C-alpha cells in the first residue's frame, strides 16, 4: 500500500494529535481542567458509562420518544401527502394553515406541548411529531405531483382501482422523494429530542448532557456528547442501509443516466 | 446531523391566486379555537380564546416588551448566521479545493457532523457563560455545518474546464478561488444558507430557553411557566412572523443575488 | 362480429390561452373480433388522442366508443393500451419479470401460474435471460418489448398499440413485426395498431384506416388481402403489396406521387 498525500490517514493523525494536545494542555493546566478534563478521563468516563449501562438507559428513553414522534409523523404525513399530491383541491384547502404553521421554529412548540402534556413523553413525542411533519408532507406531495401521467394511465389501463393504484404505482413511484423527506426528518428528530429533553425532562440523553454540565461533571458531559454523536452516526447508517436496499433500483437508475 | 445538497426539502410554490378554500379553512380553525375555548372555561388556562391572544398582542406594555425580546433574538440570529456564513464559506472553499486540507480535517468532521448540534449548548454555557456570546457561538456552530458541507460539495462539483480556463488566463490560486470557485459553487452555497436559516432560528430560541434572560424563546417559556398563556401564544405568533419574514427576505435576496451570480460567471468566462 | 366500434368520435383540447385545439373530428370505424387493424396517419394528427379515448383514459368531446357492446366510460377491463412513451410507462422499481407480472397480479392469478406465464411471454418477445434486469438497464427496443409482454400477459381481448416500434432500428423492427404476428396468432387477441409507417401497416394488417391531417378523419379504409403467414421477403415483394402501398401513398401524400 502506498501512502498518498491525501490519505485518510492524515485525518486520523490530526485527530490523535488534537486528543494528545488536549490531554497535554489539560494535564499542565494551561486550560482550566474543570472545563477541559484530560481526554483520558473523558474516555474512561465514556467507557464506564457505557459498561454500567447508564448511558444506554438514557439513550433508550430518548429513542423511544424519537421513534414514536417520527413514526407517527410518517404515518400521518405519507398518506396525507399522497392525497394532497393527487387532489390539488385538498392541497389548496390546507395551504394557508400549512404556510402559517411551517415558519414556526419547532423549539417554541415545546412550551405549548408542556402545557398540554406536562413534562412526560407525550410532550416530546408531540414536539418531534410537529417538527417532522413538514419535510415528509411536502416531499411526499411533490413526489406524487412529479409522477409522469403515462405511469398513472398505465395503472388505469390495467384496470387498477384508485386504492390499488396508490399502493402499487403511486407509492413506489414517489418513494425516492418520500425517502428524502424521511431522511431530513430523521436529522430533525434527533435535534428536537435533545432540545425537548434539555428544556423539560428528567431523563434522556439531552437531559443527561445538560445535567452533567450543571453539576459540573464535565467529563460525563463530553462522554454524553460522544455517545450522541455515535448514535447519530449509527442512525444515519441504518437509514442509509434501509433506503439503499429499498431504493436500490433508484440508485441504479440515477447511475445509468450519467 | 447536517443536510447536504441532495437532501434539500421541497419548496412549496404558492400559486398567488386568491385561495378561498384555504382561507376558509384557516378562518374556520380560528373560530373553532375561539369558541371551543370560550365555552369550556376549564381549558382556558392552557387554551385561551384566539381573541384574547390577539388582544394581548396589541397591549402597549406587552407589545413593547415583545419588541425588546424580538430585537434580542434578531440580533443573536443575525450575528450567528452571518458569522457562520462567512466562516463556513471560506473554510468550505478551501476544503473543497485543496484535497490535502480536507484529508486533514476529514475525520474530525465525520466525527462531529452526526452529533445533533444543539448538544453543543452545555459546552458553550461552560466556556462562555450565559450571555449573548454563548448564544451566538452555538448558532454559529450549528449553522456552519450545512453551509460548510454544501460549499465543499459545490467546489468539488465545479467543472475542471472552468478552473483550467482561469489558469490559462494566468489567475493565481487565490484569485481562482475568489473569482471562479466562489461564484461557481454559489448555487450549492445558497442551498446551505437556506437550510441554515431555519437552523439558526432553532438554535437561538433553544439557547434562549435553556439559559433564560431575554429573547423570544425565553419569553415564551417564561410566560408558560407563569401560566400567562395568552402572552405565550402572542410570543409564538411573533416568532412565526419572524420566521416567515426571514424566509421571504431570503428568497428575495436569493433571487437578486443569483442574477448577479449569473452575470459574474458570464463575465468571468469571457 | 365487431368487437370495437368508434362512432363519430371528436376530441378538442382546451389550451392554456382559452383557445381549443380540435385534434380529431367525427371519426368512425370498426374492428372485428380477432382482426389485426392498423391506423396510419401523419405525426400530430391525433392518433394518440384517439387511442386514449378508446382506452377510456380521456373523455371524448363528442361521439362514443363501444367495446364488446359496452360503451366506454373509464378504462374497460378487457382492453389494454401499450403507450407510445413506453419508457415512461414501465415501472422502474420492478424488474422485467416484475413488470410482466404486473397485470397478472392485478388479476389475482396464483403466483406460480403467473410466473410461468410471464416467463413464457418474456421468452416469446426474445428477452430470456433478462428477467432480473431493470427496465433502465435495457435498450429502447428491449424496453418496448417488455411493455408489449406486460400487456399480452394480461390477456386482454383487445390490444391497442401506439407506435410500438417507433424507436427501434430497421432490423429489430422487422423481427418485432414477425414476433407480434406470431403472438397475435397464438393468443387470438384483437389488435389495433398505430403507426405512421405505411409499409409496416400493410405487412401486419387485415385492414388499414388512413387518417388525414389534423383535425383528422378517416379518409380511406383499405382491405389487405395478402395471405398469411406473411414473410418479410416474399410478402413485401408481392405485386399487390406494392399496389396497396402506392394507393395509400397517393391518398396521404399526393405531391409525392405526382413527381413533385
Ligand atoms: N394534452 C393535450 N393538450 C392539448 N393539446 C394536445 C394534448 N395532447 C395532444 N394535443 C394536440 O392534439 C394533436 C394531436 O396529438 P396526438 O398526440 O394525438 O398526435 P399523434 O397522431 O399521436 O402524433 P405522433 O404521431 O407524433 O405521436 C396535436 O396537435 C397536439 O398538439
Ligand atoms: Mg402519438
Short mmCIF file of C-alpha atoms in Angstrom, two decimals, chain A residues 3-226:
data_model
loop_
_atom_site.label_atom_id
_atom_site.label_comp_id
_atom_site.label_asym_id
_atom_site.label_seq_id
_atom_site.Cartn_x
_atom_site.Cartn_y
_atom_site.Cartn_z
CA UNK A 3 0.84 6.47 1.18
CA UNK A 4 -0.71 9.30 -0.74
CA UNK A 5 -0.68 12.91 0.27
CA UNK A 6 -4.45 12.90 0.55
CA UNK A 7 -4.76 9.69 2.52
CA UNK A 8 -7.46 9.31 5.12
CA UNK A 9 -4.61 8.53 7.49
CA UNK A 10 -3.92 12.26 7.73
CA UNK A 11 -7.26 12.75 9.36
CA UNK A 12 -6.62 10.14 11.99
CA UNK A 13 -3.21 11.60 12.70
CA UNK A 14 -4.77 15.03 13.15
CA UNK A 15 -7.45 13.59 15.42
CA UNK A 16 -4.84 11.83 17.52
CA UNK A 17 -2.73 14.98 17.77
CA UNK A 18 -5.73 17.02 18.83
CA UNK A 19 -6.52 14.47 21.50
CA UNK A 20 -2.91 14.40 22.66
CA UNK A 21 -2.73 18.19 22.73
CA UNK A 22 -5.97 18.26 24.69
CA UNK A 23 -4.52 15.81 27.19
CA UNK A 24 -1.38 17.91 27.48
CA UNK A 25 -2.97 21.34 27.98
CA UNK A 26 -5.33 19.83 30.50
CA UNK A 27 -2.65 18.00 32.49
CA UNK A 28 -0.36 21.04 32.53
CA UNK A 29 -3.39 23.20 33.40
CA UNK A 30 -2.75 25.55 30.51
CA UNK A 31 -6.51 25.43 30.06
CA UNK A 32 -8.77 25.05 33.05
CA UNK A 33 -9.11 21.29 33.61
CA UNK A 34 -12.51 21.95 35.08
CA UNK A 35 -13.72 22.80 31.57
CA UNK A 36 -11.24 20.65 29.70
CA UNK A 37 -10.76 17.48 31.69
CA UNK A 38 -7.98 15.30 30.30
CA UNK A 39 -9.00 13.30 27.24
CA UNK A 40 -8.10 10.10 29.04
CA UNK A 41 -10.57 10.95 31.76
CA UNK A 42 -13.32 11.66 29.25
CA UNK A 43 -12.74 8.36 27.50
CA UNK A 44 -12.61 6.48 30.80
CA UNK A 45 -15.85 8.12 31.81
CA UNK A 46 -17.37 7.23 28.46
CA UNK A 47 -16.50 3.58 28.76
CA UNK A 48 -17.63 3.29 32.34
CA UNK A 49 -20.92 4.93 31.44
CA UNK A 50 -21.34 2.55 28.53
CA UNK A 51 -20.47 -0.56 30.52
CA UNK A 52 -22.55 0.39 33.53
CA UNK A 53 -25.46 0.65 31.14
CA UNK A 54 -26.29 4.13 32.34
CA UNK A 55 -25.83 5.85 29.00
CA UNK A 56 -27.74 3.09 27.28
CA UNK A 57 -30.69 3.65 29.56
CA UNK A 58 -30.66 7.38 28.72
CA UNK A 59 -30.37 6.72 25.02
CA UNK A 60 -33.15 4.19 25.18
CA UNK A 61 -35.60 6.62 26.71
CA UNK A 62 -34.61 9.22 24.11
CA UNK A 63 -35.01 6.72 21.30
CA UNK A 64 -38.43 5.65 22.48
CA UNK A 65 -39.69 9.22 22.20
CA UNK A 66 -37.89 9.84 18.95
CA UNK A 67 -39.27 6.70 17.35
CA UNK A 68 -42.82 7.41 18.47
CA UNK A 69 -42.84 11.00 17.18
CA UNK A 70 -41.05 10.14 13.96
CA UNK A 71 -43.18 7.14 13.07
CA UNK A 72 -46.35 8.99 13.95
CA UNK A 73 -45.34 11.83 11.61
CA UNK A 74 -44.57 9.35 8.83
CA UNK A 75 -47.85 7.53 9.38
CA UNK A 76 -49.85 10.74 9.12
CA UNK A 77 -47.85 12.62 6.50
CA UNK A 78 -47.26 9.99 3.85
CA UNK A 79 -50.98 9.28 3.30
CA UNK A 80 -51.88 12.95 3.65
CA UNK A 81 -49.06 13.98 1.30
CA UNK A 82 -50.28 11.48 -1.29
CA UNK A 83 -53.80 12.84 -1.06
CA UNK A 84 -52.51 16.41 -1.36
CA UNK A 85 -50.42 15.42 -4.35
CA UNK A 86 -53.33 13.72 -6.09
CA UNK A 87 -56.01 16.26 -5.33
CA UNK A 88 -54.95 19.84 -5.73
CA UNK A 89 -58.16 21.00 -4.09
CA UNK A 90 -57.12 19.31 -0.85
CA UNK A 91 -53.74 20.99 -1.03
CA UNK A 92 -55.35 24.35 -1.68
CA UNK A 93 -57.64 23.93 1.30
CA UNK A 94 -54.74 23.12 3.62
CA UNK A 95 -52.27 25.57 2.08
CA UNK A 96 -52.92 28.56 4.34
CA UNK A 97 -52.83 26.51 7.52
CA UNK A 98 -49.60 24.80 6.47
CA UNK A 99 -47.92 28.02 5.42
CA UNK A 100 -48.90 29.63 8.70
CA UNK A 101 -47.58 26.85 10.90
CA UNK A 102 -44.47 25.97 8.94
CA UNK A 103 -42.25 29.00 9.69
CA UNK A 104 -42.61 28.33 13.42
CA UNK A 105 -39.24 27.20 14.78
CA UNK A 106 -40.04 23.84 16.43
CA UNK A 107 -38.43 24.62 19.82
CA UNK A 108 -41.08 27.21 20.61
CA UNK A 109 -43.65 24.43 20.40
CA UNK A 110 -42.05 22.87 23.49
CA UNK A 111 -43.75 25.25 25.97
CA UNK A 112 -47.12 24.71 24.33
CA UNK A 113 -46.67 20.97 24.44
CA UNK A 114 -45.66 21.26 28.10
CA UNK A 115 -48.97 22.97 28.81
CA UNK A 116 -50.97 20.20 27.25
CA UNK A 117 -48.89 17.14 28.03
CA UNK A 118 -46.86 18.12 31.09
CA UNK A 119 -43.23 17.02 31.21
CA UNK A 120 -43.83 13.43 30.18
CA UNK A 121 -43.15 11.53 27.00
CA UNK A 122 -46.29 12.88 25.36
CA UNK A 123 -44.78 16.35 25.25
CA UNK A 124 -41.62 15.17 23.49
CA UNK A 125 -43.47 12.93 21.11
CA UNK A 126 -45.70 15.82 20.13
CA UNK A 127 -42.78 18.20 19.59
CA UNK A 128 -40.95 15.68 17.42
CA UNK A 129 -44.12 14.89 15.53
CA UNK A 130 -44.73 18.57 14.84
CA UNK A 131 -41.22 19.27 13.62
CA UNK A 132 -41.12 16.21 11.36
CA UNK A 133 -44.40 16.99 9.66
CA UNK A 134 -43.23 19.42 7.03
CA UNK A 135 -40.37 17.66 5.29
CA UNK A 136 -42.30 14.40 4.99
CA UNK A 137 -45.57 16.03 3.98
CA UNK A 138 -44.15 18.38 1.37
CA UNK A 139 -41.73 15.90 -0.14
CA UNK A 140 -44.42 13.25 -0.45
CA UNK A 141 -46.74 15.72 -2.11
CA UNK A 142 -44.03 16.85 -4.50
CA UNK A 143 -43.07 13.28 -5.30
CA UNK A 144 -46.64 12.40 -6.19
CA UNK A 145 -47.08 15.53 -8.28
CA UNK A 146 -43.98 14.74 -10.28
CA UNK A 147 -45.14 11.27 -11.31
CA UNK A 148 -45.46 11.10 -15.06
CA UNK A 149 -49.01 10.97 -16.36
CA UNK A 150 -48.18 7.98 -18.54
CA UNK A 151 -47.49 5.97 -15.40
CA UNK A 152 -50.90 6.81 -13.95
CA UNK A 153 -52.52 5.97 -17.27
CA UNK A 154 -50.69 2.64 -17.27
CA UNK A 155 -52.16 1.78 -13.91
CA UNK A 156 -55.60 2.69 -15.16
CA UNK A 157 -55.44 0.79 -18.43
CA UNK A 158 -54.63 -2.35 -16.43
CA UNK A 159 -57.85 -1.77 -14.57
CA UNK A 160 -56.45 -0.80 -11.17
CA UNK A 161 -58.84 0.82 -8.75
CA UNK A 162 -57.67 4.10 -7.27
CA UNK A 163 -56.77 2.45 -3.99
CA UNK A 164 -54.68 -0.26 -5.60
CA UNK A 165 -53.07 2.25 -7.96
CA UNK A 166 -51.89 4.21 -4.93
CA UNK A 167 -50.33 1.13 -3.37
CA UNK A 168 -48.90 -0.45 -6.48
CA UNK A 169 -47.87 2.53 -8.59
CA UNK A 170 -48.05 5.91 -6.89
CA UNK A 171 -46.35 4.95 -3.64
CA UNK A 172 -43.38 3.22 -5.27
CA UNK A 173 -43.04 5.91 -7.94
CA UNK A 174 -42.90 8.64 -5.31
CA UNK A 175 -40.78 6.65 -2.87
CA UNK A 176 -37.43 8.28 -3.68
CA UNK A 177 -38.74 11.67 -2.73
CA UNK A 178 -40.66 10.33 0.25
CA UNK A 179 -37.37 8.87 1.42
CA UNK A 180 -35.74 12.30 1.12
CA UNK A 181 -38.40 13.70 3.41
CA UNK A 182 -37.92 10.87 5.88
CA UNK A 183 -34.20 11.46 5.87
CA UNK A 184 -34.46 15.18 6.58
CA UNK A 185 -36.91 14.42 9.35
CA UNK A 186 -34.58 11.90 10.90
CA UNK A 187 -31.98 14.62 11.46
CA UNK A 188 -34.65 16.95 12.81
CA UNK A 189 -35.94 14.26 15.15
CA UNK A 190 -32.59 13.88 16.81
CA UNK A 191 -32.24 17.65 17.28
CA UNK A 192 -35.71 18.00 18.76
CA UNK A 193 -35.46 15.08 21.13
CA UNK A 194 -32.34 16.68 22.60
CA UNK A 195 -33.97 20.11 22.79
CA UNK A 196 -37.14 18.87 24.45
CA UNK A 197 -35.12 16.89 26.96
CA UNK A 198 -32.99 19.92 27.76
CA UNK A 199 -35.97 22.16 28.31
CA UNK A 200 -38.30 19.84 30.19
CA UNK A 201 -37.25 16.38 31.25
CA UNK A 202 -35.64 14.32 33.95
CA UNK A 203 -34.06 11.72 31.72
CA UNK A 204 -32.88 11.08 28.19
CA UNK A 205 -29.56 11.85 26.58
CA UNK A 206 -30.29 15.57 26.15
CA UNK A 207 -31.14 15.88 29.81
CA UNK A 208 -28.07 13.86 30.75
CA UNK A 209 -25.68 16.16 28.91
CA UNK A 210 -27.17 19.38 30.25
CA UNK A 211 -27.47 17.96 33.75
CA UNK A 212 -23.84 16.83 33.75
CA UNK A 213 -22.83 20.34 32.82
CA UNK A 214 -24.96 21.86 35.57
CA UNK A 215 -23.48 19.53 38.15
CA UNK A 216 -20.02 20.25 36.72
CA UNK A 217 -19.40 16.60 35.83
CA UNK A 218 -17.72 17.83 32.73
CA UNK A 219 -16.13 14.54 31.72
CA UNK A 220 -19.60 12.98 31.74
CA UNK A 221 -20.92 15.82 29.65
CA UNK A 222 -18.31 15.19 26.96
CA UNK A 223 -18.89 11.45 27.22
CA UNK A 224 -22.60 12.06 26.68
CA UNK A 225 -21.88 14.15 23.61
CA UNK A 226 -19.63 11.44 22.25
#
